[in-house]
Coordinates of C-alpha atoms in Angstrom, one line a residue:
X1 CA 185.3 235.5 -62.0
X2 CA 184.7 232.0 -60.8
X3 CA 187.1 229.5 -59.0
X4 CA 188.1 226.4 -60.2
X5 CA 186.3 223.2 -59.4
X6 CA 187.6 221.3 -56.5
X7 CA 186.5 217.7 -56.8
X8 CA 188.1 216.9 -53.4
X9 CA 186.0 219.4 -51.7
X10 CA 182.7 218.4 -53.4
X11 CA 183.3 214.9 -52.5
X12 CA 184.0 215.9 -48.9
X13 CA 180.8 218.1 -48.9
X14 CA 178.9 215.2 -50.4
X15 CA 179.8 213.0 -47.6
X16 CA 179.0 215.4 -44.8
X17 CA 175.7 216.0 -46.2
X18 CA 175.2 211.8 -46.5
X19 CA 176.4 211.6 -43.1
X20 CA 173.7 214.3 -41.6
X21 CA 171.0 213.3 -43.8
X22 CA 170.9 209.8 -44.8
X23 CA 172.9 208.0 -42.2
X24 CA 175.9 207.7 -44.2
X25 CA 179.3 206.9 -42.5
X26 CA 181.1 209.8 -40.9
X27 CA 183.5 211.8 -43.2
X28 CA 187.2 212.2 -42.1
X29 CA 188.2 215.4 -41.0
X30 CA 184.9 216.8 -39.3
X31 CA 183.9 216.8 -35.4
X32 CA 181.6 213.9 -34.8
X33 CA 179.7 215.1 -32.4
X34 CA 179.0 218.2 -34.4
X35 CA 177.9 216.2 -37.2
X36 CA 175.6 214.0 -35.0
X37 CA 174.2 217.1 -33.4
X38 CA 173.3 218.4 -36.6
X39 CA 172.1 215.2 -38.2
X40 CA 170.0 214.7 -35.0
X41 CA 168.5 218.6 -35.6
X42 CA 167.8 217.6 -39.3
X43 CA 165.7 214.7 -38.0
X44 CA 163.6 216.7 -35.8
X45 CA 162.9 219.0 -38.6
X46 CA 161.7 216.2 -40.9
X47 CA 159.6 214.9 -38.2
X48 CA 158.0 218.4 -37.7
X49 CA 157.7 218.6 -41.6
X50 CA 156.1 215.0 -41.6
X51 CA 153.9 215.8 -39.0
X52 CA 152.2 219.2 -40.7
X53 CA 151.8 216.8 -44.0
X54 CA 150.2 213.5 -42.2
X55 CA 148.8 215.3 -38.9
X56 CA 146.5 212.3 -38.5
X57 CA 149.8 209.9 -38.3
X58 CA 151.6 211.8 -36.2
X59 CA 148.9 212.7 -33.8
X60 CA 148.3 208.5 -33.8
X61 CA 152.2 208.4 -32.1
X62 CA 151.4 210.9 -29.5
X63 CA 154.5 212.2 -27.7
X64 CA 156.6 209.4 -29.0
X65 CA 156.2 210.6 -32.8
X66 CA 159.4 212.7 -33.2
X67 CA 161.3 209.7 -31.6
X68 CA 159.6 206.9 -34.0
X69 CA 160.0 208.8 -36.8
X70 CA 163.6 210.0 -36.2
X71 CA 164.3 206.2 -35.5
X72 CA 162.9 205.2 -39.1
X73 CA 164.3 208.0 -40.8
X74 CA 168.0 207.9 -39.7
X75 CA 169.4 205.6 -42.4
X76 CA 166.9 207.0 -45.2
X77 CA 167.4 210.2 -47.4
X78 CA 164.5 212.5 -47.2
X79 CA 162.2 212.6 -50.0
X80 CA 160.2 215.5 -49.1
X81 CA 157.5 215.4 -46.3
X82 CA 155.0 214.2 -48.2
X83 CA 156.8 210.9 -49.6
X84 CA 158.5 210.4 -46.2
X85 CA 155.2 210.2 -44.1
X86 CA 153.7 207.9 -46.9
X87 CA 156.7 205.8 -46.6
X88 CA 156.6 205.7 -42.8
X89 CA 153.2 205.1 -43.0
X90 CA 153.4 202.0 -45.2
X91 CA 156.2 200.6 -43.1
X92 CA 153.9 200.6 -40.0
X93 CA 150.6 200.1 -41.9
X94 CA 149.4 197.3 -39.7
X95 CA 150.0 199.4 -36.5
X96 CA 147.9 202.4 -38.0
X97 CA 144.3 202.6 -36.6
X98 CA 141.4 205.3 -36.9
X99 CA 142.5 208.5 -38.2
X100 CA 146.0 207.7 -39.5
X101 CA 144.6 204.5 -41.2
X102 CA 142.1 206.9 -42.6
X103 CA 145.0 209.3 -44.1
X104 CA 146.9 206.7 -45.7
X105 CA 143.8 205.0 -47.1
X106 CA 142.7 208.7 -48.7
X107 CA 146.5 209.3 -49.9
X108 CA 146.3 206.0 -51.7
X109 CA 143.1 206.9 -53.2
X110 CA 144.1 210.0 -54.6
X111 CA 147.5 209.0 -55.7
X112 CA 149.5 206.2 -57.5
X113 CA 152.8 205.8 -55.5
X114 CA 155.3 203.0 -55.6
X115 CA 157.6 204.1 -52.9
X116 CA 160.2 204.9 -55.7
X117 CA 159.0 207.0 -58.4
X118 CA 157.0 210.6 -57.6
X119 CA 152.9 210.1 -56.8
X120 CA 151.0 210.6 -59.7
X121 CA 147.2 211.3 -59.3
X122 CA 145.0 208.6 -60.0
X123 CA 141.9 208.7 -62.2
X124 CA 139.9 206.3 -60.1
X125 CA 140.4 204.5 -57.3
X126 CA 138.6 202.7 -54.0
X127 CA 140.4 202.0 -50.8
X128 CA 139.0 200.9 -47.5
X129 CA 139.2 203.2 -44.6
X130 CA 137.8 202.7 -41.1
X131 CA 134.0 202.2 -41.0
X132 CA 133.7 202.4 -44.9
X133 CA 135.6 202.9 -48.0
X134 CA 137.0 206.0 -49.9
X135 CA 136.1 206.1 -53.6
X136 CA 138.2 208.5 -55.7
X137 CA 137.3 209.7 -59.1
X138 CA 138.9 212.5 -61.4
X139 CA 140.4 213.9 -58.2
X140 CA 137.4 213.8 -56.1
X141 CA 137.0 211.7 -53.1
X142 CA 134.1 210.7 -51.2
X143 CA 134.3 208.7 -47.9
X144 CA 131.3 205.9 -47.8
X145 CA 130.7 205.0 -44.5
X146 CA 128.3 202.5 -43.1
X147 CA 126.4 203.7 -40.0
X148 CA 127.5 202.2 -36.7
X149 CA 124.1 200.4 -36.0
X150 CA 124.6 198.6 -39.7
X151 CA 128.2 197.5 -38.7
X152 CA 126.8 195.9 -35.4
X153 CA 124.7 194.0 -37.6
X154 CA 127.1 192.9 -40.2
X155 CA 129.3 191.8 -37.3
X156 CA 126.7 189.9 -35.5
X157 CA 125.2 188.3 -38.9

C-alpha cells in the first residue's frame, strides 16, 4: 500500500539536497552544522571522483587540488565527474600547463561540449596541445608533436 504524496516533505528534501550539493540556502528546521558537514563531505567526494576522471588536472594542482576544486564546486551542482572536471578545467584554462593542458585539449578533440548539454563525440577535430597538436578523426586521436630541437629552431627563427 503506497502512502500519500507529501508535497511539504518533498520540498524540504529538495531544499536539503540543494543546500548540501549545490550551495543552496540552508532550509528551515535542519541542523546547520550537520548540513555543512555533509556538504563538505560531498565536495570532498566530488573532488576525488573528478581526480580519477581527470588525473593530470588534479596532479597539476598537487596538494591544493581538493581545496581548489571544492571552492569552485561549492556553488555548482554536480554534472558528473567528467563534466565537472571539464568545466573546472575550462574555468582555469589559462592557468593550465603540461599534462593538464594536454588532458583538456584531448577531451576537446574527442568531444563536442558547449558547457550545458551532454558531450557528444566529434567526427574530426584538431586541437593544440603542449608541444604539438592532437588530431582526432572518427574517434581515434593521434598526437603530432614537434621534436625539441625543431621547437628550439622555431623559437629562434
